[in-house]
Amino acid sequence: MSPYFDVAAIRREFPAAARMVYLDSGFQTPLSRPVKEAFESFLHEGYEAAGPKSVWLERLEMVRAKVAQLIGASPGEIAFTKNTSESMNIAANALPLGAGDTVLMIDGDHPNNVYAFLNLKRKGVRVRFIPMTDVVDANCFLPHLDSSTRAISMSHVTFHAGHRFDVESVGRLCAERKFHFVVDVMQAIGVVPIDAKKIGATFIGSGTHKGLLVPQGLGFLYWNKSFKELQPTYLATAGLARPPADFIAREDNMALAPTAGRFELGNFNLPAVQALGAALDLVERIGVENIQNHCFDLGDHLIDRLDQAGIALVGPRERARRSPHIYVIGLPAHDWLDYFAANNIRVSPERDGIRVSLGMFNTRADIDALMTAIGRRGVSRPSRAA
Ligand SMILES: Cc1ncc(COP(=O)(O)O)c(C=O)c1O
């Protein structure tokens, strides 16, 4: 039972959750019935009617508006991309960075964010890393600022230990010092409420295959449209304010779209966009705050059970510092992963143990099944952050 929403009803929408103990939403979401039906209706339309592209594009604009609403932005500030990596690369290359400029990042942050900025080395841009600690906020960056600092980029929630960093304080620091701020919300979106304006980022990037419930291959990029001077590195017709009606490209009239559409390239992943619309309706129906609270409650239960079993939690324990849904337990992955698989329990190996990650459909019974399986095998030596 959850005080927040009818979890049993939601769970029925995710049939995979009945077939296995699925504790791996931080890797990939299982698909829900509404998402499957959205894909099926796309296939039907393509199959039976050779694709009503204009209808699909109208729907795409509706989904864009839903993404915008989810993060407190306007539709014109949302570009569709392929995934987080593409979003972060578009952002990194649009920032006005040149030789001698420094970008601050967190040591050990997700490589798909970090490489986008390390790749700017070609332009003479340096990346400097601050240490990864349980708390990362504006104060952690202060000792590392100097006259070359131009931008900060970081994850909101870490994939490898479930930290939930104080992006809003870092955003305020960036605004005060006139730095650009780029945030990867891949592990937060759909589970942690996100307000783009409160975060104060120039760009926010994410994929949609975890908390936004669709398969891999679709992402988005939020662009704070007050930074009108930021331009895309690549250009396609869709990025223009006035695409030529005769489809003949000319050098004149290359003004950029006033929207985040300037960062989009070519045709879209239309089936996934349509599925995302259905997923966002589901998320909105439950409410991100409720999903967050439900996951926090399950996380509290997991932490209690780990404490009773004498098994360490890697990463922060306090709700104020942790993500609602990502918990790494201090059991060595190489010892335990096959065992969990053999017991029909889906979890992920992580740097420091086994990652348990929750979704809206999980219940205390899933946590208890995991802990019962651990108890059956027994923990031979005191657990530690491996
Ligand atoms: C923080 C973070 N960023 C990015 C990604 C993935 O990047 P992409 O969407 O490009 O596959 C993940 C995990 O898949 C992640 O945990």
Coordinates of C-alpha atoms and ligand atoms in Angstrom, one line a residue:
M1 CA 0.0 0.0 0.0
S2 CA 1.2 3.5 -0.8
P3 CA -0.5 6.7 0.5
Y4 CA 0.4 8.4 -2.7
F5 CA -1.2 6.5 -5.5
D6 CA -2.7 3.1 -6.4
V7 CA 0.6 1.2 -6.9
A8 CA -1.2 -2.1 -7.5
A9 CA -3.1 -0.6 -10.4
I10 CA 0.1 1.0 -11.8
R11 CA 2.0 -2.2 -11.4
R12 CA -0.6 -4.0 -13.6
E13 CA 0.5 -1.6 -16.4
F14 CA 4.0 -3.0 -16.3
P15 CA 3.6 -6.8 -16.9
A16 CA 7.4 -7.4 -16.6
A17 CA 7.2 -6.5 -12.9
A18 CA 5.0 -9.6 -12.4
R19 CA 7.5 -11.9 -14.2
M20 CA 10.6 -10.9 -12.3
V21 CA 11.8 -8.8 -9.4
Y22 CA 12.6 -5.7 -11.4
L23 CA 14.9 -3.4 -9.5
D24 CA 16.7 -1.9 -12.5
S25 CA 14.8 1.2 -13.6
G26 CA 18.1 3.2 -13.4
F27 CA 19.4 1.0 -16.2
Q28 CA 16.2 0.8 -18.3
T29 CA 12.5 1.0 -17.7
P30 CA 10.3 -2.0 -18.4
L31 CA 7.6 -0.9 -20.9
S32 CA 4.1 -0.1 -19.7
R33 CA 0.8 -0.9 -21.5
P34 CA 0.2 2.8 -22.5
V35 CA 3.6 3.0 -24.1
K36 CA 3.2 -0.3 -25.9
E37 CA -0.2 0.9 -27.2
A38 CA 1.3 4.2 -28.4
F39 CA 3.9 2.2 -30.4
E40 CA 1.2 -0.1 -31.8
S41 CA -0.9 2.8 -32.9
F42 CA 2.1 4.3 -34.7
L43 CA 2.8 1.1 -36.4
H44 CA -0.8 0.7 -37.4
E45 CA -0.9 4.2 -38.9
G46 CA 2.3 3.6 -40.8
Y47 CA 1.2 0.2 -41.9
E48 CA -2.4 0.9 -42.9
A49 CA -2.1 4.5 -44.0
A50 CA 1.5 4.9 -45.1
G51 CA 2.3 7.3 -42.3
P52 CA 0.3 10.5 -41.7
K53 CA 3.5 12.5 -41.2
S54 CA 1.8 15.8 -40.6
V55 CA -0.4 14.2 -37.9
W56 CA 2.7 12.7 -36.3
L57 CA 4.4 16.1 -36.4
E58 CA 1.4 17.8 -34.8
R59 CA 1.6 15.2 -32.0
L60 CA 5.3 15.8 -31.6
E61 CA 4.6 19.4 -30.8
M62 CA 2.1 18.3 -28.2
V63 CA 4.7 16.0 -26.7
R64 CA 7.2 18.9 -26.7
A65 CA 4.8 20.9 -24.7
K66 CA 4.4 18.1 -22.2
V67 CA 8.1 17.8 -21.8
A68 CA 8.3 21.5 -21.2
Q69 CA 5.5 21.4 -18.6
L70 CA 7.3 18.6 -16.8
I71 CA 10.3 20.8 -16.2
G72 CA 8.7 24.2 -15.9
A73 CA 10.0 25.4 -19.3
S74 CA 8.2 26.7 -22.4
P75 CA 7.8 24.4 -25.5
G76 CA 10.2 26.7 -27.5
E77 CA 13.0 25.8 -25.0
I78 CA 12.8 22.0 -25.7
A79 CA 14.7 20.3 -28.5
F80 CA 14.3 16.6 -29.2
T81 CA 17.6 14.7 -29.4
K82 CA 18.8 11.1 -29.6
N83 CA 19.9 10.7 -26.0
T84 CA 21.7 12.4 -23.1
S85 CA 25.1 12.2 -24.9
E86 CA 23.8 14.1 -27.9
S87 CA 22.2 16.7 -25.7
M88 CA 25.4 17.2 -23.7
N89 CA 27.5 17.4 -26.9
I90 CA 25.1 19.9 -28.5
A91 CA 25.3 22.0 -25.3
A92 CA 29.1 21.8 -24.8
N93 CA 29.7 22.8 -28.4
A94 CA 27.2 25.7 -28.3
L95 CA 28.8 27.4 -25.3
P96 CA 31.2 30.2 -26.1
L97 CA 34.3 28.4 -25.0
G98 CA 37.8 28.8 -26.4
A99 CA 41.5 28.3 -25.7
G100 CA 42.3 28.9 -22.0
D101 CA 38.7 28.6 -20.7
T102 CA 38.0 26.1 -18.0
V103 CA 34.9 24.0 -17.4
L104 CA 34.4 22.5 -13.9
M105 CA 33.0 19.0 -13.5
I106 CA 32.8 16.4 -10.8
D107 CA 35.4 13.7 -10.7
G108 CA 33.7 10.3 -11.6
D109 CA 30.6 11.9 -13.0
H110 CA 28.8 10.1 -15.9
P111 CA 31.2 9.7 -18.8
N112 CA 28.5 10.7 -21.3
N113 CA 28.6 14.1 -19.8
V114 CA 32.3 14.3 -19.2
Y115 CA 33.5 13.3 -22.7
A116 CA 31.3 16.0 -24.3
F117 CA 33.5 18.5 -22.5
L118 CA 36.8 16.7 -22.6
N119 CA 36.4 16.7 -26.3
L120 CA 36.7 20.5 -26.3
K121 CA 40.4 20.0 -25.6
R122 CA 40.7 20.3 -29.4
K123 CA 39.7 24.0 -28.9
G124 CA 42.1 24.5 -26.0
V125 CA 39.3 24.2 -23.4
R126 CA 40.4 22.6 -20.1
V127 CA 38.2 20.5 -17.8
R128 CA 39.0 20.6 -14.2
F129 CA 37.5 18.1 -11.8
I130 CA 36.3 18.8 -8.2
P131 CA 36.2 15.8 -5.9
M132 CA 33.0 13.7 -5.8
T133 CA 31.7 13.9 -2.2
D134 CA 28.3 12.9 -0.7
V135 CA 27.2 16.6 -0.9
V136 CA 28.0 18.6 -4.0
D137 CA 26.7 22.2 -3.8
A138 CA 28.0 25.7 -4.7
N139 CA 30.4 25.7 -1.8
C140 CA 32.2 22.7 -3.3
F141 CA 33.0 24.6 -6.5
L142 CA 34.1 27.9 -4.8
P143 CA 37.7 26.8 -4.1
H144 CA 38.2 25.7 -7.7
L145 CA 37.0 28.9 -9.4
D146 CA 39.5 31.2 -11.1
S147 CA 39.6 33.8 -13.8
S148 CA 39.5 31.1 -16.5
T149 CA 36.3 29.4 -15.2
R150 CA 33.5 29.8 -17.8
A151 CA 31.1 26.9 -17.1
I152 CA 30.1 24.1 -14.7
S153 CA 28.5 20.8 -15.9
M154 CA 27.2 18.1 -13.6
S155 CA 24.7 15.3 -13.1
H156 CA 21.7 16.1 -10.9
V157 CA 21.5 12.5 -9.6
T158 CA 24.5 10.1 -9.8
F159 CA 24.0 6.8 -11.5
H160 CA 26.6 5.0 -9.5
A161 CA 25.6 5.8 -5.9
G162 CA 22.3 7.8 -6.0
H163 CA 23.6 11.1 -4.8
R164 CA 21.2 14.0 -5.4
F165 CA 23.3 17.0 -5.7
D166 CA 22.2 20.6 -5.0
V167 CA 22.0 21.8 -8.5
E168 CA 19.9 24.9 -7.5
S169 CA 22.8 26.3 -5.4
V170 CA 25.3 25.6 -8.2
G171 CA 22.9 27.3 -10.6
R172 CA 22.7 30.4 -8.4
L173 CA 26.5 30.5 -8.2
C174 CA 26.7 30.3 -12.0
A175 CA 24.2 33.1 -12.4
E176 CA 26.1 35.4 -10.0
R177 CA 29.4 34.8 -11.7
K178 CA 28.0 34.7 -15.2
F179 CA 29.1 31.1 -15.9
H180 CA 27.1 28.8 -18.1
F181 CA 25.6 25.8 -16.3
V182 CA 24.8 22.5 -18.0
V183 CA 23.0 19.7 -16.1
D184 CA 22.5 16.0 -16.9
V185 CA 19.1 15.0 -15.4
M186 CA 19.0 11.5 -17.0
Q187 CA 18.8 9.8 -13.6
A188 CA 16.5 12.3 -12.1
I189 CA 13.8 12.9 -14.7
G190 CA 10.4 11.4 -14.0
V191 CA 11.3 10.6 -10.4
V192 CA 12.7 13.9 -9.0
P193 CA 10.7 17.0 -9.6
I194 CA 12.7 19.3 -11.8
D195 CA 12.2 23.0 -12.3
A196 CA 14.5 24.3 -15.1
K197 CA 14.1 27.9 -14.0
K198 CA 15.0 27.2 -10.3
I199 CA 18.0 25.2 -11.5
G200 CA 19.0 28.2 -13.5
A201 CA 20.8 26.2 -16.2
T202 CA 21.7 27.3 -19.7
F203 CA 21.1 23.7 -20.9
I204 CA 19.6 20.6 -19.3
G205 CA 20.0 17.3 -21.1
S206 CA 18.4 13.9 -20.7
G207 CA 17.4 10.6 -22.4
T208 CA 14.0 9.2 -21.8
H209 CA 14.6 5.5 -21.3
K210 CA 14.6 5.4 -17.5
G211 CA 12.1 7.6 -15.5
L212 CA 10.4 8.7 -18.7
L213 CA 9.5 5.1 -19.5
V214 CA 10.3 4.7 -23.3
P215 CA 13.0 2.6 -25.0
Q216 CA 16.4 3.9 -25.8
G217 CA 16.9 6.3 -28.7
L218 CA 15.1 9.5 -27.6
G219 CA 16.3 12.4 -25.6
F220 CA 15.7 16.1 -25.1
L221 CA 17.6 19.3 -24.5
Y222 CA 16.3 22.3 -22.6
W223 CA 17.8 25.6 -23.7
N224 CA 17.3 28.7 -21.7
K225 CA 16.0 30.9 -24.6
S226 CA 17.4 34.1 -23.0
F227 CA 20.8 32.9 -24.2
K228 CA 19.9 33.7 -27.8
E229 CA 23.5 34.1 -28.8
L230 CA 24.1 30.4 -28.5
Q231 CA 24.2 28.7 -31.8
P232 CA 24.2 25.1 -32.9
T233 CA 27.4 23.5 -34.3
Y234 CA 25.5 21.6 -36.9
L235 CA 22.7 23.0 -39.0
A236 CA 19.7 21.4 -40.8
T237 CA 16.6 22.9 -42.4
A238 CA 14.7 22.4 -39.2
G239 CA 17.0 24.7 -37.3
L240 CA 16.1 27.7 -39.5
A241 CA 13.7 30.5 -38.7
R242 CA 12.3 30.4 -42.2
P243 CA 13.1 27.2 -44.0
P244 CA 13.0 27.7 -47.8
A245 CA 9.6 26.8 -49.2
D246 CA 11.2 25.5 -52.4
F247 CA 13.6 23.3 -50.6
I248 CA 16.6 25.0 -52.2
A249 CA 19.3 25.9 -49.7
R250 CA 20.8 29.4 -50.1
E251 CA 23.4 31.3 -48.2
D252 CA 21.0 34.2 -47.4
N253 CA 18.2 33.8 -45.0
M254 CA 20.0 31.4 -42.7
A255 CA 18.6 33.1 -39.5
L256 CA 18.3 30.5 -36.8
A257 CA 14.9 29.5 -35.3
P258 CA 14.1 31.5 -32.2
T259 CA 13.3 28.2 -30.5
A260 CA 15.4 25.2 -29.3
G261 CA 14.4 23.8 -32.7
R262 CA 17.7 25.5 -33.9
F263 CA 19.5 22.5 -32.2
E264 CA 17.4 19.8 -33.9
L265 CA 18.7 17.8 -36.9
G266 CA 16.5 16.3 -39.5
N267 CA 13.7 13.8 -39.0
F268 CA 12.7 12.7 -35.5
N269 CA 12.3 9.4 -33.7
L270 CA 8.5 9.7 -34.2
P271 CA 7.4 6.4 -32.8
A272 CA 9.4 7.0 -29.6
V273 CA 8.1 10.6 -29.4
Q274 CA 4.5 9.3 -29.6
A275 CA 5.3 6.7 -26.9
L276 CA 6.8 9.5 -24.8
G277 CA 3.5 11.3 -25.0
A278 CA 1.7 8.3 -23.5
A279 CA 4.5 7.9 -20.8
L280 CA 4.2 11.6 -19.8
D281 CA 0.5 11.3 -19.5
L282 CA 1.1 8.4 -17.1
V283 CA 3.7 10.3 -15.1
E284 CA 1.5 13.3 -15.0
R285 CA -1.5 11.3 -13.8
I286 CA 0.5 10.0 -10.8
G287 CA 2.5 13.1 -10.2
V288 CA 6.3 13.2 -10.0
E289 CA 6.1 14.3 -6.4
N290 CA 4.1 11.2 -5.6
I291 CA 6.5 8.9 -7.5
Q292 CA 9.4 10.5 -5.6
N293 CA 7.7 10.0 -2.2
H294 CA 6.7 6.4 -3.0
C295 CA 10.4 5.6 -4.0
F296 CA 11.7 7.4 -0.9
D297 CA 9.4 5.2 1.3
L298 CA 10.7 2.0 -0.5
G299 CA 14.2 3.3 -0.1
D300 CA 13.7 3.8 3.7
H301 CA 12.5 0.2 3.9
L302 CA 15.5 -1.1 1.9
I303 CA 17.9 0.8 4.2
D304 CA 16.2 -0.6 7.3
R305 CA 16.5 -4.1 5.9
L306 CA 20.1 -3.6 4.9
D307 CA 20.9 -2.3 8.4
Q308 CA 19.2 -5.3 10.0
A309 CA 21.3 -7.6 7.7
G310 CA 24.5 -5.7 8.4
I311 CA 25.0 -4.8 4.8
A312 CA 26.4 -1.4 3.9
L313 CA 24.7 1.2 1.8
V314 CA 27.1 2.9 -0.6
G315 CA 26.2 6.6 -1.0
P316 CA 24.1 9.0 1.1
R317 CA 21.4 7.8 3.6
E318 CA 19.6 11.0 4.3
R319 CA 16.6 11.9 2.1
A320 CA 18.0 15.4 1.7
R321 CA 21.1 14.1 0.0
R322 CA 20.0 10.9 -1.7
S323 CA 18.0 10.2 -4.8
P324 CA 14.6 8.6 -4.1
H325 CA 15.2 5.6 -6.3
I326 CA 18.9 4.7 -6.6
Y327 CA 20.6 2.6 -3.9
V328 CA 23.9 0.8 -4.1
I329 CA 24.4 -2.0 -1.7
G330 CA 27.9 -3.0 -0.6
L331 CA 28.0 -6.5 -2.0
P332 CA 30.6 -7.2 -4.6
A333 CA 29.0 -7.4 -8.0
H334 CA 31.2 -10.1 -9.3
D335 CA 30.1 -12.4 -6.4
W336 CA 26.4 -11.6 -6.5
L337 CA 25.3 -10.7 -10.0
D338 CA 24.8 -14.3 -11.3
Y339 CA 23.1 -15.3 -8.1
F340 CA 20.5 -12.5 -8.5
A341 CA 20.0 -13.4 -12.2
A342 CA 19.5 -17.0 -11.3
N343 CA 16.8 -15.9 -8.7
N344 CA 15.0 -13.8 -11.3
I345 CA 16.1 -10.5 -9.7
R346 CA 17.2 -7.7 -12.1
V347 CA 19.7 -5.3 -10.6
S348 CA 22.9 -3.7 -12.0
P349 CA 26.6 -4.0 -11.2
E350 CA 28.1 -0.7 -10.1
R351 CA 31.5 0.6 -9.2
D352 CA 31.0 0.0 -5.5
G353 CA 28.4 -2.8 -5.4
I354 CA 25.0 -3.8 -6.6
R355 CA 22.6 -1.0 -7.8
V356 CA 19.0 -1.3 -6.8
S357 CA 16.9 1.2 -8.7
L358 CA 13.2 1.7 -8.3
G359 CA 10.3 2.7 -10.4
M360 CA 6.7 3.8 -9.8
F361 CA 5.6 0.1 -10.0
N362 CA 7.9 -1.3 -7.3
T363 CA 6.5 -2.4 -3.9
R364 CA 7.9 -3.4 -0.5
A365 CA 7.4 -7.0 -1.6
D366 CA 10.1 -6.4 -4.3
I367 CA 12.6 -5.2 -1.7
D368 CA 11.6 -8.1 0.6
A369 CA 12.2 -10.6 -2.2
L370 CA 15.7 -9.1 -2.8
M371 CA 16.5 -9.3 0.9
T372 CA 15.2 -12.8 1.3
A373 CA 17.4 -13.9 -1.6
I374 CA 20.4 -12.3 0.0
G375 CA 19.5 -13.9 3.4
R376 CA 19.2 -17.3 1.8
R377 CA 22.7 -17.2 0.4
G378 CA 24.1 -15.4 3.4
V379 CA 26.7 -12.7 3.6
S380 CA 29.9 -14.5 4.5
R381 CA 32.0 -11.5 5.5
P382 CA 31.1 -8.1 6.8
S383 CA 29.8 -6.1 3.9
R384 CA 31.7 -3.0 2.9
A385 CA 31.7 -0.5 0.1
A386 CA 33.6 -2.8 -2.2
Ligands
LIG1 C1 23.7 10.3 -15.5 C2 23.6 9.6 -16.8 N1 23.8 10.3 -17.9 C3 23.7 9.7 -19.1 C4 23.3 8.4 -19.2 C5 23.1 7.7 -20.6 O1 23.5 8.5 -21.6 P1 22.8 8.3 -23.0 O2 21.3 8.7 -22.8 O3 23.5 9.1 -24.0 O4 22.8 6.8 -23.4 C6 23.1 7.6 -18.1 C7 22.8 6.2 -18.1 O5 22.4 5.5 -19.0 C8 23.2 8.3 -16.8 O6 23.0 7.6 -15.7

